[in-house]
Amino acid sequence: MKKQMVSGFLAGILALGLMTCGISAAAQEAETEESADVETEEVEVTVFAAASLTETLTEISEMYQEEHPNVKLVFNFDSSGTLKTQIQEGAVCDLFISAGQKQMDQMDRSADPEVNTEELDLILEDSRVDILENKVTLCVSEDSESGITSFDDLADALKEGSVLMAMGNSDVPVGQYTQKILAYYELSEEELASTGVISYGSNVKEVTTQILEGTVDCGVIYCTDAYSAGLNVTDYATPEMCGQVIYPAAVLKDSKCTEEAQAFLDFLQTDACMEVFEQVGFSPVLSTEE
């Protein structure tokens, strides 16, 4: 009898142990599945980027999503001025990449108050970084008979009124760089525009299209856009003419996925991405001194 009682007691303990193990295993499996679901849950990161980055960021996004399949990158490409306005008006944006410092400064609380005149505080602290440098170039339309081979030639032709030049609007970085070039040659943009020798574009892509289609004699664009459009660069603007063309980037303060946005920004600064940028004419930022 005692042996039967002991055997029954041991059998009960064994059954209880097996049941407990089963519950623990099931709980662990459920926890693992829940953790996997969290890790694979899709996160959408919205990137507002200067139009001149269209081709490179499209290529880089494919590289990134191979490594991070749960991250969906959504891009909005346009002029930096337009993007800045959209952000200020409440558009959803997690990461902003501008083609000029001015548009970023206008949203950065730590920037010069003479630039950030509205005292905007839209940039996540410590996320801002200068990631790329571009070059401002002069490109001449294939069918143009202007004979322009340099910025010096362009300045003379503009004075004579014998050329039609395309440039970006005043709220577009490439337009602002062009304004500096005109000032370097002591040319009045207002006077030139009134005589009909300037054609405007709302972003650098529009200016590039005007040159490519031959609706103007020439235009001022970035070397990266010239490369993408298959245009030959006639001349490069020097830093004395318009300063350095620096592209800053920053995570937005109101982003709902700051970690994912910062992770993509970090990825953009890797050697693999820099190779993609350099293929079209971008270069790493070595110095921001003008």
PDB file of C-alpha atoms in Angstrom:
ATOM      1  CA  MET A   1       0.000   0.000   0.000  1.00  0.00           C
ATOM      2  CA  LYS A   2       2.764   2.410   0.932  1.00  0.00           C
ATOM      3  CA  LYS A   3       4.536   1.654  -2.343  1.00  0.00           C
ATOM      4  CA  GLN A   4       1.325   2.421  -4.263  1.00  0.00           C
ATOM      5  CA  MET A   5       0.871   5.709  -2.398  1.00  0.00           C
ATOM      6  CA  VAL A   6       4.476   6.726  -3.058  1.00  0.00           C
ATOM      7  CA  SER A   7       4.168   5.777  -6.717  1.00  0.00           C
ATOM      8  CA  GLY A   8       0.944   7.774  -7.041  1.00  0.00           C
ATOM      9  CA  PHE A   9       2.503  10.770  -5.311  1.00  0.00           C
ATOM     10  CA  LEU A  10       5.536  10.696  -7.606  1.00  0.00           C
ATOM     11  CA  ALA A  11       3.335  10.330 -10.673  1.00  0.00           C
ATOM     12  CA  GLY A  12       1.356  13.384  -9.578  1.00  0.00           C
ATOM     13  CA  ILE A  13       4.487  15.459  -9.121  1.00  0.00           C
ATOM     14  CA  LEU A  14       5.766  14.354 -12.524  1.00  0.00           C
ATOM     15  CA  ALA A  15       2.460  15.258 -14.206  1.00  0.00           C
ATOM     16  CA  LEU A  16       2.430  18.623 -12.479  1.00  0.00           C
ATOM     17  CA  GLY A  17       5.997  19.239 -13.571  1.00  0.00           C
ATOM     18  CA  LEU A  18       5.211  18.336 -17.155  1.00  0.00           C
ATOM     19  CA  MET A  19       2.164  20.580 -17.081  1.00  0.00           C
ATOM     20  CA  THR A  20       4.227  23.459 -15.680  1.00  0.00           C
ATOM     21  CA  CYS A  21       6.904  22.933 -18.311  1.00  0.00           C
ATOM     22  CA  GLY A  22       4.224  22.927 -20.981  1.00  0.00           C
ATOM     23  CA  ILE A  23       2.763  26.200 -19.705  1.00  0.00           C
ATOM     24  CA  SER A  24       6.248  27.778 -19.466  1.00  0.00           C
ATOM     25  CA  ALA A  25       7.156  26.640 -22.964  1.00  0.00           C
ATOM     26  CA  ALA A  26       3.888  27.978 -24.337  1.00  0.00           C
ATOM     27  CA  ALA A  27       4.373  31.266 -22.520  1.00  0.00           C
ATOM     28  CA  GLN A  28       7.940  31.540 -23.778  1.00  0.00           C
ATOM     29  CA  GLU A  29       6.825  30.764 -27.328  1.00  0.00           C
ATOM     30  CA  ALA A  30       4.077  33.387 -27.134  1.00  0.00           C
ATOM     31  CA  GLU A  31       6.557  35.930 -25.766  1.00  0.00           C
ATOM     32  CA  THR A  32       8.989  35.141 -28.596  1.00  0.00           C
ATOM     33  CA  GLU A  33       6.253  35.526 -31.196  1.00  0.00           C
ATOM     34  CA  GLU A  34       5.148  38.814 -29.655  1.00  0.00           C
ATOM     35  CA  SER A  35       8.753  40.068 -29.662  1.00  0.00           C
ATOM     36  CA  ALA A  36       9.160  39.044 -33.302  1.00  0.00           C
ATOM     37  CA  ASP A  37       5.953  40.875 -34.199  1.00  0.00           C
ATOM     38  CA  VAL A  38       7.286  44.023 -32.552  1.00  0.00           C
ATOM     39  CA  GLU A  39      10.593  43.721 -34.396  1.00  0.00           C
ATOM     40  CA  THR A  40       8.910  43.156 -37.791  1.00  0.00           C
ATOM     41  CA  GLU A  41       6.183  45.763 -37.352  1.00  0.00           C
ATOM     42  CA  GLU A  42       6.436  48.186 -40.270  1.00  0.00           C
ATOM     43  CA  VAL A  43       7.522  51.717 -39.461  1.00  0.00           C
ATOM     44  CA  GLU A  44       7.010  54.509 -41.980  1.00  0.00           C
ATOM     45  CA  VAL A  45       9.704  57.191 -42.087  1.00  0.00           C
ATOM     46  CA  THR A  46       8.843  60.285 -44.125  1.00  0.00           C
ATOM     47  CA  VAL A  47      11.848  62.070 -45.614  1.00  0.00           C
ATOM     48  CA  PHE A  48      11.624  65.572 -47.085  1.00  0.00           C
ATOM     49  CA  ALA A  49      14.667  66.072 -49.331  1.00  0.00           C
ATOM     50  CA  ALA A  50      15.972  68.611 -51.837  1.00  0.00           C
ATOM     51  CA  ALA A  51      15.046  67.773 -55.442  1.00  0.00           C
ATOM     52  CA  SER A  52      18.721  67.364 -56.362  1.00  0.00           C
ATOM     53  CA  LEU A  53      18.820  64.239 -54.159  1.00  0.00           C
ATOM     54  CA  THR A  54      16.058  62.403 -56.011  1.00  0.00           C
ATOM     55  CA  GLU A  55      18.159  59.836 -57.877  1.00  0.00           C
ATOM     56  CA  THR A  56      20.695  59.120 -55.145  1.00  0.00           C
ATOM     57  CA  LEU A  57      18.217  58.757 -52.285  1.00  0.00           C
ATOM     58  CA  THR A  58      16.002  56.523 -54.407  1.00  0.00           C
ATOM     59  CA  GLU A  59      18.958  54.188 -54.950  1.00  0.00           C
ATOM     60  CA  ILE A  60      20.070  54.363 -51.331  1.00  0.00           C
ATOM     61  CA  SER A  61      16.561  53.625 -50.057  1.00  0.00           C
ATOM     62  CA  GLU A  62      16.649  50.275 -51.865  1.00  0.00           C
ATOM     63  CA  MET A  63      19.958  49.473 -50.157  1.00  0.00           C
ATOM     64  CA  TYR A  64      18.570  50.461 -46.764  1.00  0.00           C
ATOM     65  CA  GLN A  65      15.352  48.496 -47.012  1.00  0.00           C
ATOM     66  CA  GLU A  66      17.235  45.319 -47.882  1.00  0.00           C
ATOM     67  CA  GLU A  67      18.791  45.569 -44.414  1.00  0.00           C
ATOM     68  CA  HIS A  68      15.693  46.999 -42.696  1.00  0.00           C
ATOM     69  CA  PRO A  69      12.638  45.425 -44.345  1.00  0.00           C
ATOM     70  CA  ASN A  70      10.367  46.686 -41.567  1.00  0.00           C
ATOM     71  CA  VAL A  71      11.180  50.337 -42.366  1.00  0.00           C
ATOM     72  CA  LYS A  72       9.189  51.957 -45.176  1.00  0.00           C
ATOM     73  CA  LEU A  73      10.836  55.117 -46.503  1.00  0.00           C
ATOM     74  CA  VAL A  74       8.481  57.693 -48.018  1.00  0.00           C
ATOM     75  CA  PHE A  75      10.113  60.580 -49.888  1.00  0.00           C
ATOM     76  CA  ASN A  76       8.916  64.058 -50.753  1.00  0.00           C
ATOM     77  CA  PHE A  77      11.333  65.741 -53.183  1.00  0.00           C
ATOM     78  CA  ASP A  78      11.048  69.457 -53.939  1.00  0.00           C
ATOM     79  CA  SER A  79      12.868  72.741 -53.476  1.00  0.00           C
ATOM     80  CA  SER A  80      14.167  73.226 -49.936  1.00  0.00           C
ATOM     81  CA  GLY A  81      12.109  76.399 -49.564  1.00  0.00           C
ATOM     82  CA  THR A  82       8.890  74.611 -50.484  1.00  0.00           C
ATOM     83  CA  LEU A  83       9.683  71.726 -48.149  1.00  0.00           C
ATOM     84  CA  LYS A  84      10.444  74.095 -45.291  1.00  0.00           C
ATOM     85  CA  THR A  85       7.094  75.809 -45.797  1.00  0.00           C
ATOM     86  CA  GLN A  86       5.252  72.475 -45.860  1.00  0.00           C
ATOM     87  CA  ILE A  87       6.916  71.401 -42.615  1.00  0.00           C
ATOM     88  CA  GLN A  88       6.130  74.715 -40.972  1.00  0.00           C
ATOM     89  CA  GLU A  89       2.485  74.360 -42.013  1.00  0.00           C
ATOM     90  CA  GLY A  90       2.229  70.974 -40.293  1.00  0.00           C
ATOM     91  CA  ALA A  91       3.108  68.404 -42.955  1.00  0.00           C
ATOM     92  CA  VAL A  92       4.225  65.051 -41.525  1.00  0.00           C
ATOM     93  CA  CYS A  93       8.007  64.841 -41.811  1.00  0.00           C
ATOM     94  CA  ASP A  94      10.517  62.800 -39.841  1.00  0.00           C
ATOM     95  CA  LEU A  95      13.777  63.757 -41.559  1.00  0.00           C
ATOM     96  CA  PHE A  96      14.603  66.927 -43.511  1.00  0.00           C
ATOM     97  CA  ILE A  97      17.557  67.184 -45.908  1.00  0.00           C
ATOM     98  CA  SER A  98      18.041  70.680 -47.314  1.00  0.00           C
ATOM     99  CA  ALA A  99      20.196  71.897 -50.200  1.00  0.00           C
ATOM    100  CA  GLY A 100      21.069  75.002 -48.207  1.00  0.00           C
ATOM    101  CA  GLN A 101      21.736  76.067 -44.641  1.00  0.00           C
ATOM    102  CA  LYS A 102      19.212  78.910 -44.738  1.00  0.00           C
ATOM    103  CA  GLN A 103      16.126  76.696 -44.865  1.00  0.00           C
ATOM    104  CA  MET A 104      17.411  74.545 -42.020  1.00  0.00           C
ATOM    105  CA  ASP A 105      18.427  77.594 -39.972  1.00  0.00           C
ATOM    106  CA  GLN A 106      14.930  79.011 -40.358  1.00  0.00           C
ATOM    107  CA  MET A 107      13.595  76.053 -38.363  1.00  0.00           C
ATOM    108  CA  ASP A 108      16.450  75.665 -35.873  1.00  0.00           C
ATOM    109  CA  ARG A 109      16.112  77.372 -32.492  1.00  0.00           C
ATOM    110  CA  SER A 110      19.892  77.384 -32.024  1.00  0.00           C
ATOM    111  CA  ALA A 111      20.491  79.188 -35.348  1.00  0.00           C
ATOM    112  CA  ASP A 112      21.125  82.891 -35.822  1.00  0.00           C
ATOM    113  CA  PRO A 113      17.910  84.757 -34.844  1.00  0.00           C
ATOM    114  CA  GLU A 114      18.446  87.043 -37.819  1.00  0.00           C
ATOM    115  CA  VAL A 115      17.814  83.973 -40.010  1.00  0.00           C
ATOM    116  CA  ASN A 116      15.283  82.196 -37.783  1.00  0.00           C
ATOM    117  CA  THR A 117      13.175  85.327 -37.583  1.00  0.00           C
ATOM    118  CA  GLU A 118      10.038  83.422 -36.559  1.00  0.00           C
ATOM    119  CA  GLU A 119      11.822  81.726 -33.650  1.00  0.00           C
ATOM    120  CA  LEU A 120      10.831  78.284 -34.905  1.00  0.00           C
ATOM    121  CA  ASP A 121      11.908  75.262 -32.871  1.00  0.00           C
ATOM    122  CA  LEU A 122      11.281  72.324 -35.197  1.00  0.00           C
ATOM    123  CA  ILE A 123      14.661  70.544 -35.216  1.00  0.00           C
ATOM    124  CA  LEU A 124      15.486  67.731 -32.787  1.00  0.00           C
ATOM    125  CA  GLU A 125      18.417  68.819 -30.666  1.00  0.00           C
ATOM    126  CA  ASP A 126      21.806  67.277 -31.563  1.00  0.00           C
ATOM    127  CA  SER A 127      20.444  65.579 -34.697  1.00  0.00           C
ATOM    128  CA  ARG A 128      21.540  68.227 -37.202  1.00  0.00           C
ATOM    129  CA  VAL A 129      24.570  67.380 -39.335  1.00  0.00           C
ATOM    130  CA  ASP A 130      26.163  68.583 -42.591  1.00  0.00           C
ATOM    131  CA  ILE A 131      26.254  65.496 -44.779  1.00  0.00           C
ATOM    132  CA  LEU A 132      27.151  66.558 -48.335  1.00  0.00           C
ATOM    133  CA  GLU A 133      28.749  69.208 -50.492  1.00  0.00           C
ATOM    134  CA  ASN A 134      27.656  69.993 -54.043  1.00  0.00           C
ATOM    135  CA  LYS A 135      28.983  72.337 -56.725  1.00  0.00           C
ATOM    136  CA  VAL A 136      27.192  75.128 -58.573  1.00  0.00           C
ATOM    137  CA  THR A 137      27.736  74.863 -62.307  1.00  0.00           C
ATOM    138  CA  LEU A 138      26.972  76.634 -65.553  1.00  0.00           C
ATOM    139  CA  CYS A 139      25.457  74.445 -68.273  1.00  0.00           C
ATOM    140  CA  VAL A 140      24.790  75.562 -71.846  1.00  0.00           C
ATOM    141  CA  SER A 141      21.968  74.124 -73.951  1.00  0.00           C
ATOM    142  CA  GLU A 142      23.128  71.891 -76.783  1.00  0.00           C
ATOM    143  CA  ASP A 143      21.586  74.050 -79.540  1.00  0.00           C
ATOM    144  CA  SER A 144      22.591  77.390 -78.045  1.00  0.00           C
ATOM    145  CA  GLU A 145      24.564  79.733 -80.310  1.00  0.00           C
ATOM    146  CA  SER A 146      25.517  82.046 -77.422  1.00  0.00           C
ATOM    147  CA  GLY A 147      29.174  81.013 -77.463  1.00  0.00           C
ATOM    148  CA  ILE A 148      29.274  81.000 -73.637  1.00  0.00           C
ATOM    149  CA  THR A 149      32.122  78.945 -72.169  1.00  0.00           C
ATOM    150  CA  SER A 150      32.436  80.402 -68.661  1.00  0.00           C
ATOM    151  CA  PHE A 151      30.717  82.446 -65.978  1.00  0.00           C
ATOM    152  CA  ASP A 152      32.746  85.430 -67.196  1.00  0.00           C
ATOM    153  CA  ASP A 153      31.203  84.993 -70.644  1.00  0.00           C
ATOM    154  CA  LEU A 154      27.753  84.684 -69.077  1.00  0.00           C
ATOM    155  CA  ALA A 155      28.195  87.933 -67.137  1.00  0.00           C
ATOM    156  CA  ASP A 156      29.186  89.796 -70.314  1.00  0.00           C
ATOM    157  CA  ALA A 157      26.280  88.297 -72.286  1.00  0.00           C
ATOM    158  CA  LEU A 158      23.794  89.229 -69.556  1.00  0.00           C
ATOM    159  CA  LYS A 159      25.064  92.819 -69.616  1.00  0.00           C
ATOM    160  CA  GLU A 160      24.614  92.898 -73.387  1.00  0.00           C
ATOM    161  CA  GLY A 161      21.176  91.277 -73.171  1.00  0.00           C
ATOM    162  CA  SER A 162      22.213  88.657 -75.721  1.00  0.00           C
ATOM    163  CA  VAL A 163      21.434  85.528 -73.706  1.00  0.00           C
ATOM    164  CA  LEU A 164      18.516  83.873 -71.914  1.00  0.00           C
ATOM    165  CA  MET A 165      19.580  82.275 -68.623  1.00  0.00           C
ATOM    166  CA  ALA A 166      17.544  79.936 -66.387  1.00  0.00           C
ATOM    167  CA  MET A 167      17.886  80.151 -62.607  1.00  0.00           C
ATOM    168  CA  GLY A 168      15.991  79.064 -59.514  1.00  0.00           C
ATOM    169  CA  ASN A 169      13.487  81.255 -57.693  1.00  0.00           C
ATOM    170  CA  SER A 170      14.691  83.304 -54.729  1.00  0.00           C
ATOM    171  CA  ASP A 171      13.292  80.765 -52.224  1.00  0.00           C
ATOM    172  CA  VAL A 172      15.260  77.925 -53.837  1.00  0.00           C
ATOM    173  CA  PRO A 173      18.866  77.322 -52.711  1.00  0.00           C
ATOM    174  CA  VAL A 174      20.204  77.036 -56.274  1.00  0.00           C
ATOM    175  CA  GLY A 175      18.487  80.350 -56.996  1.00  0.00           C
ATOM    176  CA  GLN A 176      20.077  81.922 -53.939  1.00  0.00           C
ATOM    177  CA  TYR A 177      23.519  80.708 -55.036  1.00  0.00           C
ATOM    178  CA  THR A 178      22.866  82.191 -58.488  1.00  0.00           C
ATOM    179  CA  GLN A 179      21.919  85.502 -56.885  1.00  0.00           C
ATOM    180  CA  LYS A 180      25.301  85.519 -55.149  1.00  0.00           C
ATOM    181  CA  ILE A 181      27.029  84.892 -58.492  1.00  0.00           C
ATOM    182  CA  LEU A 182      25.159  87.816 -60.052  1.00  0.00           C
ATOM    183  CA  ALA A 183      26.165  90.020 -57.111  1.00  0.00           C
ATOM    184  CA  TYR A 184      29.784  88.830 -57.530  1.00  0.00           C
ATOM    185  CA  TYR A 185      29.698  90.244 -61.072  1.00  0.00           C
ATOM    186  CA  GLU A 186      27.871  93.354 -59.822  1.00  0.00           C
ATOM    187  CA  LEU A 187      24.781  92.521 -61.860  1.00  0.00           C
ATOM    188  CA  SER A 188      21.286  93.546 -60.759  1.00  0.00           C
ATOM    189  CA  GLU A 189      18.900  90.607 -60.890  1.00  0.00           C
ATOM    190  CA  GLU A 190      15.916  92.954 -60.901  1.00  0.00           C
ATOM    191  CA  GLU A 191      17.209  94.881 -63.914  1.00  0.00           C
ATOM    192  CA  LEU A 192      18.126  91.703 -65.777  1.00  0.00           C
ATOM    193  CA  ALA A 193      14.694  90.173 -65.116  1.00  0.00           C
ATOM    194  CA  SER A 194      12.983  93.326 -66.368  1.00  0.00           C
ATOM    195  CA  THR A 195      14.849  93.086 -69.685  1.00  0.00           C
ATOM    196  CA  GLY A 196      13.745  89.479 -70.153  1.00  0.00           C
ATOM    197  CA  VAL A 197      17.102  87.708 -69.988  1.00  0.00           C
ATOM    198  CA  ILE A 198      16.196  85.525 -66.986  1.00  0.00           C
ATOM    199  CA  SER A 199      13.846  82.543 -66.899  1.00  0.00           C
ATOM    200  CA  TYR A 200      12.924  81.125 -63.484  1.00  0.00           C
ATOM    201  CA  GLY A 201      12.288  77.611 -62.164  1.00  0.00           C
ATOM    202  CA  SER A 202      10.572  76.627 -58.915  1.00  0.00           C
ATOM    203  CA  ASN A 203      13.280  74.032 -58.199  1.00  0.00           C
ATOM    204  CA  VAL A 204      16.567  72.855 -59.667  1.00  0.00           C
ATOM    205  CA  LYS A 205      14.864  70.121 -61.709  1.00  0.00           C
ATOM    206  CA  GLU A 206      12.793  72.721 -63.554  1.00  0.00           C
ATOM    207  CA  VAL A 207      15.903  74.763 -64.332  1.00  0.00           C
ATOM    208  CA  THR A 208      17.644  71.617 -65.570  1.00  0.00           C
ATOM    209  CA  THR A 209      14.698  70.773 -67.831  1.00  0.00           C
ATOM    210  CA  GLN A 210      14.785  74.231 -69.424  1.00  0.00           C
ATOM    211  CA  ILE A 211      18.461  73.753 -70.304  1.00  0.00           C
ATOM    212  CA  LEU A 212      17.912  70.204 -71.522  1.00  0.00           C
ATOM    213  CA  GLU A 213      14.977  71.160 -73.746  1.00  0.00           C
ATOM    214  CA  GLY A 214      16.781  74.217 -75.128  1.00  0.00           C
ATOM    215  CA  THR A 215      14.146  76.745 -74.096  1.00  0.00           C
ATOM    216  CA  VAL A 216      17.019  78.828 -72.677  1.00  0.00           C
ATOM    217  CA  ASP A 217      20.622  79.359 -73.755  1.00  0.00           C
ATOM    218  CA  CYS A 218      22.040  78.290 -70.421  1.00  0.00           C
ATOM    219  CA  GLY A 219      21.319  77.883 -66.745  1.00  0.00           C
ATOM    220  CA  VAL A 220      22.844  77.577 -63.302  1.00  0.00           C
ATOM    221  CA  ILE A 221      22.332  74.200 -61.634  1.00  0.00           C
ATOM    222  CA  TYR A 222      24.202  71.735 -59.420  1.00  0.00           C
ATOM    223  CA  CYS A 223      26.787  69.430 -60.948  1.00  0.00           C
ATOM    224  CA  THR A 224      24.770  66.460 -59.654  1.00  0.00           C
ATOM    225  CA  ASP A 225      21.737  67.520 -61.698  1.00  0.00           C
ATOM    226  CA  ALA A 226      23.931  68.084 -64.741  1.00  0.00           C
ATOM    227  CA  TYR A 227      25.250  64.546 -64.315  1.00  0.00           C
ATOM    228  CA  SER A 228      21.784  63.015 -63.912  1.00  0.00           C
ATOM    229  CA  ALA A 229      20.455  64.865 -66.973  1.00  0.00           C
ATOM    230  CA  GLY A 230      23.494  64.077 -69.134  1.00  0.00           C
ATOM    231  CA  LEU A 231      24.415  67.752 -69.517  1.00  0.00           C
ATOM    232  CA  ASN A 232      27.994  68.906 -69.997  1.00  0.00           C
ATOM    233  CA  VAL A 233      29.287  71.300 -67.354  1.00  0.00           C
ATOM    234  CA  THR A 234      30.630  74.474 -68.947  1.00  0.00           C
ATOM    235  CA  ASP A 235      32.066  76.063 -65.800  1.00  0.00           C
ATOM    236  CA  TYR A 236      32.137  75.679 -62.012  1.00  0.00           C
ATOM    237  CA  ALA A 237      31.403  78.517 -59.591  1.00  0.00           C
ATOM    238  CA  THR A 238      34.172  79.153 -57.076  1.00  0.00           C
ATOM    239  CA  PRO A 239      33.555  79.552 -53.328  1.00  0.00           C
ATOM    240  CA  GLU A 240      34.352  83.260 -53.808  1.00  0.00           C
ATOM    241  CA  MET A 241      31.364  83.526 -56.136  1.00  0.00           C
ATOM    242  CA  CYS A 242      28.707  81.845 -54.034  1.00  0.00           C
ATOM    243  CA  GLY A 243      30.257  80.086 -51.035  1.00  0.00           C
ATOM    244  CA  GLN A 244      30.096  76.363 -50.343  1.00  0.00           C
ATOM    245  CA  VAL A 245      27.007  74.362 -51.237  1.00  0.00           C
ATOM    246  CA  ILE A 246      26.388  72.417 -48.044  1.00  0.00           C
ATOM    247  CA  TYR A 247      23.491  70.010 -47.491  1.00  0.00           C
ATOM    248  CA  PRO A 248      22.420  69.825 -43.815  1.00  0.00           C
ATOM    249  CA  ALA A 249      20.079  67.154 -42.473  1.00  0.00           C
ATOM    250  CA  ALA A 250      18.141  66.840 -39.232  1.00  0.00           C
ATOM    251  CA  VAL A 251      15.423  64.816 -37.528  1.00  0.00           C
ATOM    252  CA  LEU A 252      12.237  66.767 -36.844  1.00  0.00           C
ATOM    253  CA  LYS A 253      11.279  67.393 -33.235  1.00  0.00           C
ATOM    254  CA  ASP A 254       7.661  66.272 -33.739  1.00  0.00           C
ATOM    255  CA  SER A 255       8.583  63.011 -35.457  1.00  0.00           C
ATOM    256  CA  LYS A 256       6.758  59.945 -34.148  1.00  0.00           C
ATOM    257  CA  CYS A 257       9.700  57.707 -35.067  1.00  0.00           C
ATOM    258  CA  THR A 258      12.820  59.652 -34.134  1.00  0.00           C
ATOM    259  CA  GLU A 259      14.924  56.512 -33.586  1.00  0.00           C
ATOM    260  CA  GLU A 260      14.174  55.139 -37.048  1.00  0.00           C
ATOM    261  CA  ALA A 261      14.699  58.559 -38.669  1.00  0.00           C
ATOM    262  CA  GLN A 262      18.041  58.962 -36.889  1.00  0.00           C
ATOM    263  CA  ALA A 263      19.052  55.442 -37.932  1.00  0.00           C
ATOM    264  CA  PHE A 264      18.467  56.295 -41.599  1.00  0.00           C
ATOM    265  CA  LEU A 265      20.355  59.575 -41.204  1.00  0.00           C
ATOM    266  CA  ASP A 266      23.279  57.635 -39.694  1.00  0.00           C
ATOM    267  CA  PHE A 267      23.131  55.211 -42.634  1.00  0.00           C
ATOM    268  CA  LEU A 268      23.390  58.107 -45.108  1.00  0.00           C
ATOM    269  CA  GLN A 269      26.783  58.957 -43.621  1.00  0.00           C
ATOM    270  CA  THR A 270      28.291  55.496 -44.184  1.00  0.00           C
ATOM    271  CA  ASP A 271      30.985  54.788 -46.765  1.00  0.00           C
ATOM    272  CA  ALA A 272      28.562  52.721 -48.850  1.00  0.00           C
ATOM    273  CA  CYS A 273      26.177  55.650 -49.207  1.00  0.00           C
ATOM    274  CA  MET A 274      28.967  58.130 -49.824  1.00  0.00           C
ATOM    275  CA  GLU A 275      30.059  56.035 -52.804  1.00  0.00           C
ATOM    276  CA  VAL A 276      26.582  56.462 -54.287  1.00  0.00           C
ATOM    277  CA  PHE A 277      26.646  60.213 -53.662  1.00  0.00           C
ATOM    278  CA  GLU A 278      30.125  60.621 -55.128  1.00  0.00           C
ATOM    279  CA  GLN A 279      29.143  58.832 -58.340  1.00  0.00           C
ATOM    280  CA  VAL A 280      26.936  61.784 -59.289  1.00  0.00           C
ATOM    281  CA  GLY A 281      29.213  64.575 -58.091  1.00  0.00           C
ATOM    282  CA  PHE A 282      28.531  65.004 -54.386  1.00  0.00           C
ATOM    283  CA  SER A 283      31.452  64.999 -51.969  1.00  0.00           C
ATOM    284  CA  PRO A 284      31.869  64.655 -48.188  1.00  0.00           C
ATOM    285  CA  VAL A 285      31.835  67.886 -46.195  1.00  0.00           C
ATOM    286  CA  LEU A 286      35.441  68.609 -45.243  1.00  0.00           C
ATOM    287  CA  SER A 287      35.010  72.184 -44.088  1.00  0.00           C
ATOM    288  CA  THR A 288      32.192  74.674 -43.870  1.00  0.00           C
ATOM    289  CA  GLU A 289      34.413  77.710 -44.037  1.00  0.00           C
ATOM    290  CA  GLU A 290      33.604  79.993 -46.946  1.00  0.00           C
TER     291      GLU A 290
END
